[in-house]
CSV table of C-alpha atoms in Angstrom, one decimal:
chain,number,residue,atom,x,y,z
A,1293,UNK,CA,-40.1,40.0,-48.0
A,1294,UNK,CA,-42.3,41.2,-45.1
A,1295,UNK,CA,-46.0,42.0,-45.3
A,1296,UNK,CA,-48.1,43.8,-42.7
A,1297,UNK,CA,-51.7,44.9,-42.8
A,1298,UNK,CA,-53.3,47.9,-41.2
A,1299,UNK,CA,-57.0,48.6,-41.0
A,1300,UNK,CA,-58.1,52.2,-40.9
A,1301,UNK,CA,-61.5,53.6,-39.9
A,1302,UNK,CA,-62.3,57.3,-40.1
A,1303,UNK,CA,-65.7,58.9,-39.2
A,1304,UNK,CA,-67.3,62.1,-40.4
A,1305,UNK,CA,-66.1,63.9,-37.2
A,1306,UNK,CA,-62.5,63.2,-37.9
A,1307,UNK,CA,-61.9,60.4,-35.5
A,1308,UNK,CA,-59.4,57.7,-36.7
A,1309,UNK,CA,-58.8,54.2,-35.6
A,1310,UNK,CA,-55.8,52.3,-36.9
A,1311,UNK,CA,-55.4,48.5,-36.2
A,1312,UNK,CA,-51.8,47.8,-37.0
A,1313,UNK,CA,-50.8,44.2,-37.4
A,1314,UNK,CA,-47.2,43.2,-36.9
A,1315,UNK,CA,-45.1,40.2,-36.2
A,1316,UNK,CA,-43.1,40.1,-32.9
A,1317,UNK,CA,-40.2,37.7,-32.7
A,1318,UNK,CA,-38.3,36.9,-29.5
A,1319,UNK,CA,-35.9,34.1,-28.7
A,1320,UNK,CA,-38.2,32.7,-26.0
A,1321,UNK,CA,-41.5,32.9,-27.9
A,1322,UNK,CA,-40.5,32.8,-31.5
A,1323,UNK,CA,-42.7,34.7,-34.0
A,1324,UNK,CA,-46.1,35.8,-32.8
A,1325,UNK,CA,-48.6,38.0,-34.6
A,1326,UNK,CA,-49.8,41.0,-32.6
A,1327,UNK,CA,-52.1,44.0,-33.1
A,1328,UNK,CA,-51.7,47.5,-31.8
A,1329,UNK,CA,-54.7,49.9,-32.0
A,1330,UNK,CA,-54.4,53.7,-32.1
A,1331,UNK,CA,-57.5,55.8,-31.8
A,1332,UNK,CA,-57.1,59.5,-32.5
A,1333,UNK,CA,-60.1,61.5,-31.3
A,1334,UNK,CA,-59.9,65.2,-32.0
A,1335,UNK,CA,-63.5,65.6,-30.7
A,1336,UNK,CA,-62.5,64.5,-27.2
A,1337,UNK,CA,-59.0,65.9,-27.6
A,1338,UNK,CA,-57.2,62.5,-26.9
A,1339,UNK,CA,-55.2,59.8,-28.5
A,1340,UNK,CA,-55.3,56.2,-27.2
A,1341,UNK,CA,-52.9,53.4,-27.8
A,1342,UNK,CA,-54.7,50.1,-27.0
A,1343,UNK,CA,-53.0,46.8,-26.2
A,1344,UNK,CA,-55.5,44.0,-26.8
A,1345,UNK,CA,-53.2,41.4,-25.2
A,1346,UNK,CA,-53.4,42.9,-21.7
A,1347,UNK,CA,-56.5,45.1,-22.2
A,1348,UNK,CA,-54.9,48.4,-21.4
A,1349,UNK,CA,-55.2,51.8,-23.1
A,1350,UNK,CA,-52.7,54.6,-22.8
A,1351,UNK,CA,-54.4,58.0,-23.1
A,1352,UNK,CA,-52.5,61.0,-24.3
A,1353,UNK,CA,-53.9,64.5,-24.9
A,1354,UNK,CA,-53.9,66.0,-28.4
A,1355,UNK,CA,-52.7,69.5,-28.4
A,1356,UNK,CA,-54.4,72.0,-30.7
A,1357,UNK,CA,-52.3,73.7,-33.2
A,1358,UNK,CA,-51.3,73.6,-36.8
A,1359,UNK,CA,-51.4,70.3,-38.5
A,1360,UNK,CA,-48.5,69.2,-40.6
A,1361,UNK,CA,-48.8,69.1,-44.3
A,1362,UNK,CA,-50.1,65.8,-45.6
A,1363,UNK,CA,-51.0,66.9,-49.1
A,1364,UNK,CA,-49.7,65.4,-52.3
A,1365,UNK,CA,-46.6,67.6,-52.5
A,1366,UNK,CA,-44.7,66.7,-49.3
A,1367,UNK,CA,-46.6,63.9,-47.6
A,1368,UNK,CA,-45.5,65.5,-44.3
A,1369,UNK,CA,-42.0,64.1,-44.7
A,1370,UNK,CA,-38.8,65.8,-43.6
A,1371,UNK,CA,-35.8,64.8,-45.6
A,1372,UNK,CA,-33.0,64.9,-43.0
A,1373,UNK,CA,-29.7,66.2,-44.3
A,1374,UNK,CA,-31.1,67.3,-47.6
A,1375,UNK,CA,-31.3,70.6,-49.3
A,1376,UNK,CA,-33.3,71.9,-52.3
A,1377,UNK,CA,-30.3,71.0,-54.6
A,1378,UNK,CA,-30.6,67.3,-53.5
A,1379,UNK,CA,-34.4,67.0,-53.7
A,1380,UNK,CA,-36.3,66.9,-57.0
A,1381,UNK,CA,-40.1,66.8,-57.2
A,1382,UNK,CA,-42.0,65.7,-60.3
A,1383,UNK,CA,-45.8,65.9,-60.9
A,1384,UNK,CA,-47.0,62.6,-62.5
A,1385,UNK,CA,-50.5,63.7,-63.4
A,1386,UNK,CA,-53.6,61.8,-62.4
A,1387,UNK,CA,-54.8,58.2,-62.7
A,1388,UNK,CA,-57.6,56.1,-61.3
A,1389,UNK,CA,-56.8,53.7,-58.5
A,1390,UNK,CA,-59.6,51.5,-57.0
A,1391,UNK,CA,-62.2,53.7,-58.8
A,1392,UNK,CA,-60.8,56.9,-57.3
A,1393,UNK,CA,-58.9,59.8,-58.9
A,1394,UNK,CA,-55.4,60.2,-57.6
A,1395,UNK,CA,-52.7,62.8,-58.2
A,1396,UNK,CA,-49.2,61.5,-58.5
A,1397,UNK,CA,-45.9,63.0,-57.2
A,1398,UNK,CA,-42.4,61.5,-57.3
A,1399,UNK,CA,-39.8,62.9,-55.0
A,1400,UNK,CA,-36.2,61.9,-55.6
A,1401,UNK,CA,-33.5,62.6,-53.0
A,1402,UNK,CA,-30.0,62.3,-54.1
A,1403,UNK,CA,-27.3,61.6,-51.5
A,1404,UNK,CA,-24.1,62.9,-53.1
A,1405,UNK,CA,-21.1,60.6,-53.3
A,1406,UNK,CA,-19.1,60.7,-50.0
A,1407,UNK,CA,-21.9,62.2,-47.9
A,1408,UNK,CA,-22.4,59.1,-45.8
A,1409,UNK,CA,-19.4,57.1,-46.9
A,1410,UNK,CA,-20.9,56.1,-50.2
A,1411,UNK,CA,-18.7,55.8,-53.2
A,1412,UNK,CA,-21.4,56.7,-55.7
A,1413,UNK,CA,-24.5,59.0,-55.5
A,1414,UNK,CA,-27.6,57.2,-53.9
A,1415,UNK,CA,-31.1,58.0,-55.1
A,1416,UNK,CA,-34.0,57.5,-52.7
A,1417,UNK,CA,-37.3,57.7,-54.5
A,1418,UNK,CA,-40.9,58.1,-53.2
A,1419,UNK,CA,-43.8,57.9,-55.6
A,1420,UNK,CA,-47.1,58.8,-54.1
A,1421,UNK,CA,-50.7,58.8,-55.5
A,1422,UNK,CA,-53.0,61.0,-53.3
A,1423,UNK,CA,-56.8,61.1,-53.4
A,1424,UNK,CA,-58.2,64.6,-52.5
A,1425,UNK,CA,-61.6,63.0,-52.1
A,1426,UNK,CA,-60.4,60.5,-49.5
A,1427,UNK,CA,-57.7,62.8,-48.1
A,1428,UNK,CA,-55.4,59.8,-48.1
A,1429,UNK,CA,-52.6,58.4,-50.3
A,1430,UNK,CA,-54.0,55.4,-52.2
A,1431,UNK,CA,-50.6,54.1,-53.3
A,1432,UNK,CA,-47.1,54.9,-52.1
A,1433,UNK,CA,-43.8,53.3,-53.1
A,1434,UNK,CA,-40.6,54.2,-51.3
A,1435,UNK,CA,-37.4,52.8,-52.9
A,1436,UNK,CA,-34.2,53.2,-50.9
A,1437,UNK,CA,-31.2,51.1,-52.1
A,1438,UNK,CA,-30.0,50.9,-48.5
A,1439,UNK,CA,-33.3,49.6,-47.1
A,1440,UNK,CA,-35.2,48.1,-50.0
A,1441,UNK,CA,-38.6,48.9,-51.4
A,1442,UNK,CA,-41.7,49.5,-49.3
A,1443,UNK,CA,-45.1,49.7,-50.9
A,1444,UNK,CA,-48.3,50.9,-49.2
A,1445,UNK,CA,-51.7,50.3,-50.9
A,1446,UNK,CA,-55.1,51.3,-49.8
A,1447,UNK,CA,-57.5,48.5,-50.6
A,1448,UNK,CA,-61.0,47.3,-49.7
A,1449,UNK,CA,-62.4,50.9,-49.3
A,1450,UNK,CA,-65.8,51.1,-47.6
A,1451,UNK,CA,-67.2,54.6,-47.7
A,1452,UNK,CA,-70.0,54.1,-45.1
A,1453,UNK,CA,-69.9,55.6,-41.6
A,1454,UNK,CA,-68.1,53.2,-39.2
A,1455,UNK,CA,-69.7,52.2,-35.9
A,1456,UNK,CA,-69.1,54.9,-33.2
A,1457,UNK,CA,-68.0,52.2,-30.8
A,1458,UNK,CA,-64.8,51.7,-32.8
A,1459,UNK,CA,-63.6,55.1,-31.5
A,1460,UNK,CA,-64.1,54.4,-27.8
A,1461,UNK,CA,-61.9,52.5,-25.4
A,1462,UNK,CA,-63.7,49.2,-24.5
A,1463,UNK,CA,-65.2,49.3,-21.0
A,1464,UNK,CA,-63.1,46.3,-19.8
A,1465,UNK,CA,-59.8,48.1,-20.6
A,1466,UNK,CA,-57.7,49.8,-17.9
A,1467,UNK,CA,-56.9,53.4,-19.0
A,1468,UNK,CA,-53.6,55.0,-18.1
A,1469,UNK,CA,-53.1,58.7,-18.7
A,1470,UNK,CA,-50.0,60.0,-20.4
A,1471,UNK,CA,-47.8,62.7,-19.0
A,1472,UNK,CA,-44.8,64.5,-20.4
A,1473,UNK,CA,-41.7,62.3,-19.9
A,1474,UNK,CA,-43.7,59.0,-20.2
A,1475,UNK,CA,-42.2,56.8,-22.9
A,1476,UNK,CA,-45.5,56.6,-24.8
A,1477,UNK,CA,-46.4,60.3,-24.4
A,1478,UNK,CA,-46.4,61.7,-27.9
A,1479,UNK,CA,-47.9,65.2,-28.0
A,1480,UNK,CA,-48.9,66.7,-31.3
A,1481,UNK,CA,-46.5,69.5,-32.1
A,1482,UNK,CA,-48.2,72.9,-32.5
């Protein structure tokens, strides 16, 4: 059992800050909790990956173009190696989660027997409850017999406008600019 927490801030101009908590374990240091911060700023046209440990920020340009689908039907996922015959989508209706209306979708991908060396068919199921009002999934459960179950829940929702400073690189950080070919350069696909 592993549990991680991410804090997400989004302002009215579409800027998003994600504070992603994770545990890093190495033989020399053992387990240590770390935080990675990602700021996506479509107003300035940049994405920043902040490392609070060494006070650095990696700046990458956002490229204008079509955004991928993140609606309730597909969740922006690509099912590798699947075709329409192996993917079933069911609408689950609506329910209230944390006081918000959400629309449910269940996607089941069946990996046929023998496709990846499996004796029997394998079902990978993702159930997603999406809030149109928040433009975010409120609850998502992904069950894969090969990897286990992952549950993502949106909790402690504060609908107020976050402080603008959350979407800026702190003045004491060193900013490195990303270029194509850099390991951390991740352009948005048009």
